């Protein structure tokens, strides 16, 4: 398997719910479950890789508080070189709803100060040579995002393919944000976007055509993946062919981080040289299991999700 790394936003998630109806100001409601867990797009992907038995590296930072210490402890030796910022650690409180959707309240915390120096402190480019780096949280990591050109140059110099999942811009998909994202994608070998992100970014309502429009701004051999939730996922491969996978029918418990879990399983299969169809199958299978289990489960080794174990 080719080396894997994730670069981006790791924070604390406090999940409460389900809440229905939304409470009035000044009132209190009781919910059925709570869970304190590692969060953020990069954190969610890393947790999935760990559960799937996949080796990986991770570049992140934390604040100086107890939440920061807890995050570092959660990643053990992988977090030994993470810089510690004087800010408080970013905290997201996620309120789930009966339909599986959620509402987030998030502090800015340490994430804006995640920088290129943080990446260089945590990752060895030579060790990752020929592998994949999942880049997450573009609109949250202000310092690093400003240095994306230098990050892409570093990746290119080591033969590392960058897979980008930007997340949703805090100020929406303005033209400036769309232009910036197209520029980033011009340096990436893989785009991992959900359906709303892809159609909004491209200005094309059909997800397949949206993927083709996004690929037009990327290197020739790039892969564009559109995550469609219960509809599964589609991808335009390096050869321009359309590939798709259906998602298994599950009873949704908690959709938080579903796309991040998909990213992890998809890239693990891709790094193991699986066909694109099997990579999509792995992503949808593992994400579906994650969102339908409490406590969250990712299943067995990644080979199970691609069908290798059954064969």
mmCIF file of C-alpha atoms in Angstrom:
data_model
loop_
_atom_site.group_PDB
_atom_site.id
_atom_site.type_symbol
_atom_site.label_atom_id
_atom_site.label_comp_id
_atom_site.label_asym_id
_atom_site.label_seq_id
_atom_site.Cartn_x
_atom_site.Cartn_y
_atom_site.Cartn_z
ATOM 1 C CA UNK A 1 0.000 0.000 0.000
ATOM 2 C CA UNK A 2 1.220 3.494 -0.793
ATOM 3 C CA UNK A 3 1.827 5.808 2.181
ATOM 4 C CA UNK A 4 -1.085 7.862 3.505
ATOM 5 C CA UNK A 5 -1.256 11.102 5.460
ATOM 6 C CA UNK A 6 -3.918 13.590 6.438
ATOM 7 C CA UNK A 7 -3.337 17.318 6.854
ATOM 8 C CA UNK A 8 -5.847 19.675 8.416
ATOM 9 C CA UNK A 9 -8.414 20.297 11.085
ATOM 10 C CA UNK A 10 -8.470 18.188 14.232
ATOM 11 C CA UNK A 11 -10.727 19.416 17.013
ATOM 12 C CA UNK A 12 -13.055 18.205 19.749
ATOM 13 C CA UNK A 13 -16.632 17.197 18.951
ATOM 14 C CA UNK A 14 -19.303 17.053 21.648
ATOM 15 C CA UNK A 15 -22.348 15.346 20.139
ATOM 16 C CA UNK A 16 -25.773 15.670 21.778
ATOM 17 C CA UNK A 17 -29.205 14.660 20.583
ATOM 18 C CA UNK A 18 -31.542 14.052 19.026
ATOM 19 C CA UNK A 19 -33.263 17.398 19.564
ATOM 20 C CA UNK A 20 -36.789 17.914 18.270
ATOM 21 C CA UNK A 21 -38.274 20.450 18.176
ATOM 22 C CA UNK A 22 -35.546 23.079 18.470
ATOM 23 C CA UNK A 23 -35.827 24.471 22.030
ATOM 24 C CA UNK A 24 -36.981 27.991 22.753
ATOM 25 C CA UNK A 25 -34.514 30.453 24.257
ATOM 26 C CA UNK A 26 -34.230 30.111 28.043
ATOM 27 C CA UNK A 27 -35.503 26.525 28.171
ATOM 28 C CA UNK A 28 -33.864 23.152 28.734
ATOM 29 C CA UNK A 29 -34.473 19.784 27.078
ATOM 30 C CA UNK A 30 -33.221 16.265 27.797
ATOM 31 C CA UNK A 31 -31.641 14.285 24.950
ATOM 32 C CA UNK A 32 -31.023 10.558 24.690
ATOM 33 C CA UNK A 33 -27.301 10.402 24.019
ATOM 34 C CA UNK A 34 -24.048 12.273 24.269
ATOM 35 C CA UNK A 35 -20.575 11.514 22.969
ATOM 36 C CA UNK A 36 -17.265 13.333 23.325
ATOM 37 C CA UNK A 37 -14.952 12.375 20.491
ATOM 38 C CA UNK A 38 -12.145 13.442 18.227
ATOM 39 C CA UNK A 39 -13.571 15.554 15.429
ATOM 40 C CA UNK A 40 -12.742 17.756 12.489
ATOM 41 C CA UNK A 41 -12.426 16.453 8.938
ATOM 42 C CA UNK A 42 -8.817 15.379 9.404
ATOM 43 C CA UNK A 43 -9.561 13.861 12.807
ATOM 44 C CA UNK A 44 -12.534 11.881 11.524
ATOM 45 C CA UNK A 45 -10.533 10.480 8.605
ATOM 46 C CA UNK A 46 -7.657 9.538 10.902
ATOM 47 C CA UNK A 47 -9.983 7.720 13.319
ATOM 48 C CA UNK A 48 -11.402 5.720 10.428
ATOM 49 C CA UNK A 49 -7.947 4.768 9.156
ATOM 50 C CA UNK A 50 -6.962 3.647 12.629
ATOM 51 C CA UNK A 51 -10.071 1.504 12.989
ATOM 52 C CA UNK A 52 -9.512 -0.017 9.541
ATOM 53 C CA UNK A 53 -5.975 -1.059 10.408
ATOM 54 C CA UNK A 54 -4.398 1.374 7.954
ATOM 55 C CA UNK A 55 -1.002 2.927 8.671
ATOM 56 C CA UNK A 56 -0.938 6.713 8.315
ATOM 57 C CA UNK A 57 0.656 9.965 9.400
ATOM 58 C CA UNK A 58 -1.199 13.081 10.474
ATOM 59 C CA UNK A 59 -0.289 16.767 10.609
ATOM 60 C CA UNK A 60 -2.332 18.880 13.004
ATOM 61 C CA UNK A 61 -2.030 21.227 15.981
ATOM 62 C CA UNK A 62 -3.905 21.815 19.231
ATOM 63 C CA UNK A 63 -4.468 24.458 21.873
ATOM 64 C CA UNK A 64 -2.881 24.523 25.317
ATOM 65 C CA UNK A 65 -5.938 23.442 27.305
ATOM 66 C CA UNK A 66 -7.172 20.063 28.549
ATOM 67 C CA UNK A 67 -9.001 19.455 25.284
ATOM 68 C CA UNK A 68 -5.693 19.854 23.443
ATOM 69 C CA UNK A 69 -3.976 17.396 25.761
ATOM 70 C CA UNK A 70 -6.810 14.912 25.289
ATOM 71 C CA UNK A 71 -6.549 15.180 21.476
ATOM 72 C CA UNK A 72 -2.812 14.573 21.547
ATOM 73 C CA UNK A 73 -3.240 11.597 23.839
ATOM 74 C CA UNK A 74 -5.880 10.189 21.479
ATOM 75 C CA UNK A 75 -3.304 10.000 18.676
ATOM 76 C CA UNK A 76 -0.394 8.816 20.796
ATOM 77 C CA UNK A 77 2.987 8.862 19.057
ATOM 78 C CA UNK A 78 1.463 10.295 15.880
ATOM 79 C CA UNK A 79 0.858 13.573 17.750
ATOM 80 C CA UNK A 80 4.299 13.912 19.338
ATOM 81 C CA UNK A 81 5.393 16.577 16.849
ATOM 82 C CA UNK A 82 2.145 18.548 16.733
ATOM 83 C CA UNK A 83 2.707 22.212 17.626
ATOM 84 C CA UNK A 84 0.782 23.513 20.629
ATOM 85 C CA UNK A 85 -0.781 26.937 20.193
ATOM 86 C CA UNK A 86 -1.527 29.437 22.984
ATOM 87 C CA UNK A 87 -5.188 29.570 21.917
ATOM 88 C CA UNK A 88 -7.917 27.343 23.315
ATOM 89 C CA UNK A 89 -8.607 24.157 21.379
ATOM 90 C CA UNK A 90 -11.385 24.397 18.816
ATOM 91 C CA UNK A 91 -14.619 22.837 20.101
ATOM 92 C CA UNK A 92 -17.659 21.860 18.049
ATOM 93 C CA UNK A 93 -20.968 21.085 19.721
ATOM 94 C CA UNK A 94 -23.084 19.049 17.330
ATOM 95 C CA UNK A 95 -26.811 18.802 17.925
ATOM 96 C CA UNK A 96 -28.324 15.864 16.062
ATOM 97 C CA UNK A 97 -31.892 15.757 14.773
ATOM 98 C CA UNK A 98 -34.248 12.768 14.394
ATOM 99 C CA UNK A 99 -33.651 12.614 10.621
ATOM 100 C CA UNK A 100 -29.894 12.132 11.180
ATOM 101 C CA UNK A 101 -28.937 15.680 10.207
ATOM 102 C CA UNK A 102 -27.115 17.979 12.610
ATOM 103 C CA UNK A 103 -26.432 21.574 13.634
ATOM 104 C CA UNK A 104 -22.958 22.713 14.728
ATOM 105 C CA UNK A 105 -21.797 25.438 17.091
ATOM 106 C CA UNK A 106 -18.022 25.821 16.728
ATOM 107 C CA UNK A 107 -15.376 28.028 18.331
ATOM 108 C CA UNK A 108 -12.498 29.290 16.177
ATOM 109 C CA UNK A 109 -9.893 28.141 18.702
ATOM 110 C CA UNK A 110 -6.536 26.878 17.455
ATOM 111 C CA UNK A 111 -7.418 25.934 13.880
ATOM 112 C CA UNK A 112 -6.720 29.292 12.154
ATOM 113 C CA UNK A 113 -3.126 29.058 13.386
ATOM 114 C CA UNK A 114 -2.466 25.676 11.767
ATOM 115 C CA UNK A 115 0.410 26.518 9.435
ATOM 116 C CA UNK A 116 2.863 25.157 6.898
ATOM 117 C CA UNK A 117 5.443 24.894 9.669
ATOM 118 C CA UNK A 118 3.019 22.605 11.533
ATOM 119 C CA UNK A 119 2.893 20.341 8.480
ATOM 120 C CA UNK A 120 6.660 20.246 8.124
ATOM 121 C CA UNK A 121 7.041 19.525 11.852
ATOM 122 C CA UNK A 122 4.777 16.470 11.673
ATOM 123 C CA UNK A 123 5.376 14.931 8.237
ATOM 124 C CA UNK A 124 8.409 13.440 6.500
ATOM 125 C CA UNK A 125 8.110 14.069 2.776
ATOM 126 C CA UNK A 126 10.565 11.306 1.897
ATOM 127 C CA UNK A 127 8.573 8.776 3.931
ATOM 128 C CA UNK A 128 5.373 9.778 2.103
ATOM 129 C CA UNK A 129 6.950 9.724 -1.352
ATOM 130 C CA UNK A 130 4.615 8.186 -3.924
ATOM 131 C CA UNK A 131 1.662 8.263 -1.552
ATOM 132 C CA UNK A 132 -1.474 10.297 -0.923
ATOM 133 C CA UNK A 133 -2.072 13.261 1.370
ATOM 134 C CA UNK A 134 -5.661 14.092 2.280
ATOM 135 C CA UNK A 135 -5.950 17.859 2.711
ATOM 136 C CA UNK A 136 -8.961 18.994 4.766
ATOM 137 C CA UNK A 137 -10.545 22.058 6.327
ATOM 138 C CA UNK A 138 -9.361 24.613 3.796
ATOM 139 C CA UNK A 139 -11.682 27.347 5.031
ATOM 140 C CA UNK A 140 -10.761 26.858 8.712
ATOM 141 C CA UNK A 141 -6.948 26.697 8.649
ATOM 142 C CA UNK A 142 -6.218 30.303 7.696
ATOM 143 C CA UNK A 143 -2.426 30.299 8.066
ATOM 144 C CA UNK A 144 -1.904 27.082 6.098
ATOM 145 C CA UNK A 145 -4.414 27.992 3.410
ATOM 146 C CA UNK A 146 -2.439 31.133 2.612
ATOM 147 C CA UNK A 147 0.579 28.892 2.002
ATOM 148 C CA UNK A 148 -1.167 26.267 -0.118
ATOM 149 C CA UNK A 149 1.084 26.995 -3.144
ATOM 150 C CA UNK A 150 4.159 26.128 -1.072
ATOM 151 C CA UNK A 151 2.403 23.042 0.320
ATOM 152 C CA UNK A 152 1.609 21.840 -3.201
ATOM 153 C CA UNK A 153 5.211 22.487 -4.245
ATOM 154 C CA UNK A 154 6.404 20.359 -1.308
ATOM 155 C CA UNK A 155 4.012 17.559 -2.250
ATOM 156 C CA UNK A 156 5.100 17.667 -5.888
ATOM 157 C CA UNK A 157 8.761 17.543 -4.914
ATOM 158 C CA UNK A 158 8.144 14.248 -3.099
ATOM 159 C CA UNK A 159 5.712 12.734 -5.600
ATOM 160 C CA UNK A 160 2.819 12.992 -3.134
ATOM 161 C CA UNK A 161 -0.678 13.150 -4.640
ATOM 162 C CA UNK A 162 -2.923 15.615 -2.826
ATOM 163 C CA UNK A 163 -6.592 14.690 -2.350
ATOM 164 C CA UNK A 164 -8.613 17.789 -1.450
ATOM 165 C CA UNK A 165 -11.791 18.041 0.606
ATOM 166 C CA UNK A 166 -12.293 21.746 1.241
ATOM 167 C CA UNK A 167 -15.342 21.585 3.480
ATOM 168 C CA UNK A 168 -17.999 24.282 3.341
ATOM 169 C CA UNK A 169 -16.822 27.933 3.346
ATOM 170 C CA UNK A 170 -17.902 29.856 6.426
ATOM 171 C CA UNK A 171 -19.114 32.703 4.207
ATOM 172 C CA UNK A 172 -20.598 30.429 1.535
ATOM 173 C CA UNK A 173 -19.478 29.691 -2.003
ATOM 174 C CA UNK A 174 -18.731 33.241 -3.045
ATOM 175 C CA UNK A 175 -17.030 33.798 -6.368
ATOM 176 C CA UNK A 176 -13.779 34.444 -4.509
ATOM 177 C CA UNK A 177 -14.073 31.083 -2.728
ATOM 178 C CA UNK A 178 -14.911 29.292 -5.970
ATOM 179 C CA UNK A 179 -11.946 30.880 -7.725
ATOM 180 C CA UNK A 180 -9.602 29.949 -4.875
ATOM 181 C CA UNK A 181 -10.853 26.359 -4.872
ATOM 182 C CA UNK A 182 -10.405 25.992 -8.614
ATOM 183 C CA UNK A 183 -6.833 27.187 -8.159
ATOM 184 C CA UNK A 184 -6.184 24.606 -5.431
ATOM 185 C CA UNK A 185 -7.731 21.835 -7.498
ATOM 186 C CA UNK A 186 -5.393 22.671 -10.380
ATOM 187 C CA UNK A 187 -2.605 21.282 -8.155
ATOM 188 C CA UNK A 188 -4.473 18.218 -6.826
ATOM 189 C CA UNK A 189 -4.753 14.675 -8.095
ATOM 190 C CA UNK A 190 -8.089 13.962 -6.427
ATOM 191 C CA UNK A 191 -11.153 15.989 -5.446
ATOM 192 C CA UNK A 192 -13.459 14.637 -2.736
ATOM 193 C CA UNK A 193 -16.596 16.780 -2.584
ATOM 194 C CA UNK A 194 -20.206 16.198 -1.625
ATOM 195 C CA UNK A 195 -22.990 16.773 -4.110
ATOM 196 C CA UNK A 196 -23.980 20.250 -2.929
ATOM 197 C CA UNK A 197 -20.349 21.382 -2.870
ATOM 198 C CA UNK A 198 -19.670 20.038 -6.354
ATOM 199 C CA UNK A 199 -22.783 21.488 -7.964
ATOM 200 C CA UNK A 200 -22.340 24.852 -6.253
ATOM 201 C CA UNK A 201 -18.628 25.043 -7.090
ATOM 202 C CA UNK A 202 -19.183 24.109 -10.722
ATOM 203 C CA UNK A 203 -22.418 26.010 -11.273
ATOM 204 C CA UNK A 204 -23.865 22.828 -12.857
ATOM 205 C CA UNK A 205 -26.921 21.174 -11.297
ATOM 206 C CA UNK A 206 -26.337 17.621 -12.544
ATOM 207 C CA UNK A 207 -23.755 15.878 -10.322
ATOM 208 C CA UNK A 208 -22.140 13.951 -13.178
ATOM 209 C CA UNK A 209 -21.715 17.051 -15.305
ATOM 210 C CA UNK A 210 -20.590 18.962 -12.217
ATOM 211 C CA UNK A 211 -17.832 16.389 -11.700
ATOM 212 C CA UNK A 212 -16.783 16.710 -15.332
ATOM 213 C CA UNK A 213 -16.653 20.503 -15.035
ATOM 214 C CA UNK A 214 -14.512 20.283 -11.900
ATOM 215 C CA UNK A 215 -12.154 17.806 -13.557
ATOM 216 C CA UNK A 216 -11.660 20.315 -16.375
ATOM 217 C CA UNK A 217 -9.781 22.535 -13.899
ATOM 218 C CA UNK A 218 -7.559 19.711 -12.614
ATOM 219 C CA UNK A 219 -4.525 17.818 -13.945
ATOM 220 C CA UNK A 220 -5.241 15.425 -16.791
ATOM 221 C CA UNK A 221 -5.051 12.233 -14.722
ATOM 222 C CA UNK A 222 -7.010 13.564 -11.743
ATOM 223 C CA UNK A 223 -9.971 11.806 -10.142
ATOM 224 C CA UNK A 224 -13.139 13.654 -9.113
ATOM 225 C CA UNK A 225 -15.408 12.031 -6.532
ATOM 226 C CA UNK A 226 -18.897 13.282 -5.685
ATOM 227 C CA UNK A 227 -20.320 11.916 -2.429
ATOM 228 C CA UNK A 228 -24.115 11.640 -2.663
ATOM 229 C CA UNK A 229 -25.132 10.378 0.776
ATOM 230 C CA UNK A 230 -27.853 7.719 0.560
ATOM 231 C CA UNK A 231 -27.501 7.791 -3.240
ATOM 232 C CA UNK A 232 -23.948 6.457 -2.984
ATOM 233 C CA UNK A 233 -21.100 8.077 -4.866
ATOM 234 C CA UNK A 234 -19.854 8.725 -8.364
ATOM 235 C CA UNK A 235 -16.406 9.396 -9.763
ATOM 236 C CA UNK A 236 -14.851 10.547 -12.986
ATOM 237 C CA UNK A 237 -11.655 8.549 -13.330
ATOM 238 C CA UNK A 238 -8.293 9.490 -14.733
ATOM 239 C CA UNK A 239 -9.456 8.191 -18.115
ATOM 240 C CA UNK A 240 -12.630 10.314 -18.013
ATOM 241 C CA UNK A 241 -14.947 7.327 -17.491
ATOM 242 C CA UNK A 242 -17.866 7.542 -15.076
ATOM 243 C CA UNK A 243 -17.886 5.062 -12.188
ATOM 244 C CA UNK A 244 -20.582 4.763 -9.523
ATOM 245 C CA UNK A 245 -21.434 2.872 -6.349
ATOM 246 C CA UNK A 246 -24.688 2.517 -4.461
ATOM 247 C CA UNK A 247 -24.914 2.925 -0.708
ATOM 248 C CA UNK A 248 -26.400 0.152 1.451
ATOM 249 C CA UNK A 249 -29.727 0.966 3.080
ATOM 250 C CA UNK A 250 -29.149 1.678 6.775
ATOM 251 C CA UNK A 251 -30.987 3.256 9.676
ATOM 252 C CA UNK A 252 -29.148 6.501 10.257
ATOM 253 C CA UNK A 253 -28.041 7.325 13.793
ATOM 254 C CA UNK A 254 -25.510 10.104 13.295
ATOM 255 C CA UNK A 255 -24.231 11.526 9.977
ATOM 256 C CA UNK A 256 -21.468 13.638 11.521
ATOM 257 C CA UNK A 257 -18.215 12.968 9.684
ATOM 258 C CA UNK A 258 -19.780 10.659 7.108
ATOM 259 C CA UNK A 259 -17.945 12.297 4.225
ATOM 260 C CA UNK A 260 -14.656 12.207 6.130
ATOM 261 C CA UNK A 261 -15.036 8.483 6.808
ATOM 262 C CA UNK A 262 -15.793 7.970 3.117
ATOM 263 C CA UNK A 263 -12.592 9.849 2.243
ATOM 264 C CA UNK A 264 -10.539 7.601 4.510
ATOM 265 C CA UNK A 265 -11.879 4.320 3.161
ATOM 266 C CA UNK A 266 -11.775 5.500 -0.453
ATOM 267 C CA UNK A 267 -8.148 6.617 -0.222
ATOM 268 C CA UNK A 268 -7.092 3.500 1.668
ATOM 269 C CA UNK A 269 -8.442 1.388 -1.184
ATOM 270 C CA UNK A 270 -6.904 3.713 -3.783
ATOM 271 C CA UNK A 271 -3.516 3.522 -2.049
ATOM 272 C CA UNK A 272 -3.835 -0.262 -2.214
ATOM 273 C CA UNK A 273 -4.232 -0.035 -6.018
ATOM 274 C CA UNK A 274 -7.854 -1.165 -6.027
ATOM 275 C CA UNK A 275 -10.000 -0.371 -9.081
ATOM 276 C CA UNK A 276 -11.910 2.894 -8.800
ATOM 277 C CA UNK A 277 -15.232 1.052 -8.492
ATOM 278 C CA UNK A 278 -13.909 -0.862 -5.470
ATOM 279 C CA UNK A 279 -12.630 2.374 -3.934
ATOM 280 C CA UNK A 280 -16.121 3.870 -4.161
ATOM 281 C CA UNK A 281 -17.591 0.674 -2.737
ATOM 282 C CA UNK A 282 -15.217 0.851 0.218
ATOM 283 C CA UNK A 283 -16.057 4.483 0.878
ATOM 284 C CA UNK A 284 -19.813 3.984 0.816
ATOM 285 C CA UNK A 285 -19.727 0.754 2.840
ATOM 286 C CA UNK A 286 -17.550 2.078 5.665
ATOM 287 C CA UNK A 287 -19.334 5.447 5.844
ATOM 288 C CA UNK A 288 -22.731 3.722 5.913
ATOM 289 C CA UNK A 289 -21.656 1.521 8.795
ATOM 290 C CA UNK A 290 -20.251 4.499 10.700
ATOM 291 C CA UNK A 291 -23.433 6.572 10.489
ATOM 292 C CA UNK A 292 -25.688 3.676 11.506
ATOM 293 C CA UNK A 293 -23.898 2.487 14.662
ATOM 294 C CA UNK A 294 -23.732 3.846 18.214
ATOM 295 C CA UNK A 295 -21.091 3.710 19.547
ATOM 296 C CA UNK A 296 -19.664 4.306 16.105
ATOM 297 C CA UNK A 297 -18.144 1.311 14.338
ATOM 298 C CA UNK A 298 -16.151 1.212 11.098
ATOM 299 C CA UNK A 299 -16.177 -2.536 10.573
ATOM 300 C CA UNK A 300 -13.102 -4.697 10.086
ATOM 301 C CA UNK A 301 -10.013 -4.253 7.943
ATOM 302 C CA UNK A 302 -10.319 -2.164 4.785
ATOM 303 C CA UNK A 303 -10.055 -5.361 2.720
ATOM 304 C CA UNK A 304 -13.499 -6.355 4.032
ATOM 305 C CA UNK A 305 -15.067 -3.248 2.522
ATOM 306 C CA UNK A 306 -13.627 -3.914 -0.928
ATOM 307 C CA UNK A 307 -14.716 -7.539 -0.890
ATOM 308 C CA UNK A 308 -11.186 -8.915 -0.765
ATOM 309 C CA UNK A 309 -11.747 -10.865 2.432
ATOM 310 C CA UNK A 310 -14.838 -12.586 1.008
ATOM 311 C CA UNK A 311 -12.896 -13.750 -2.023
#
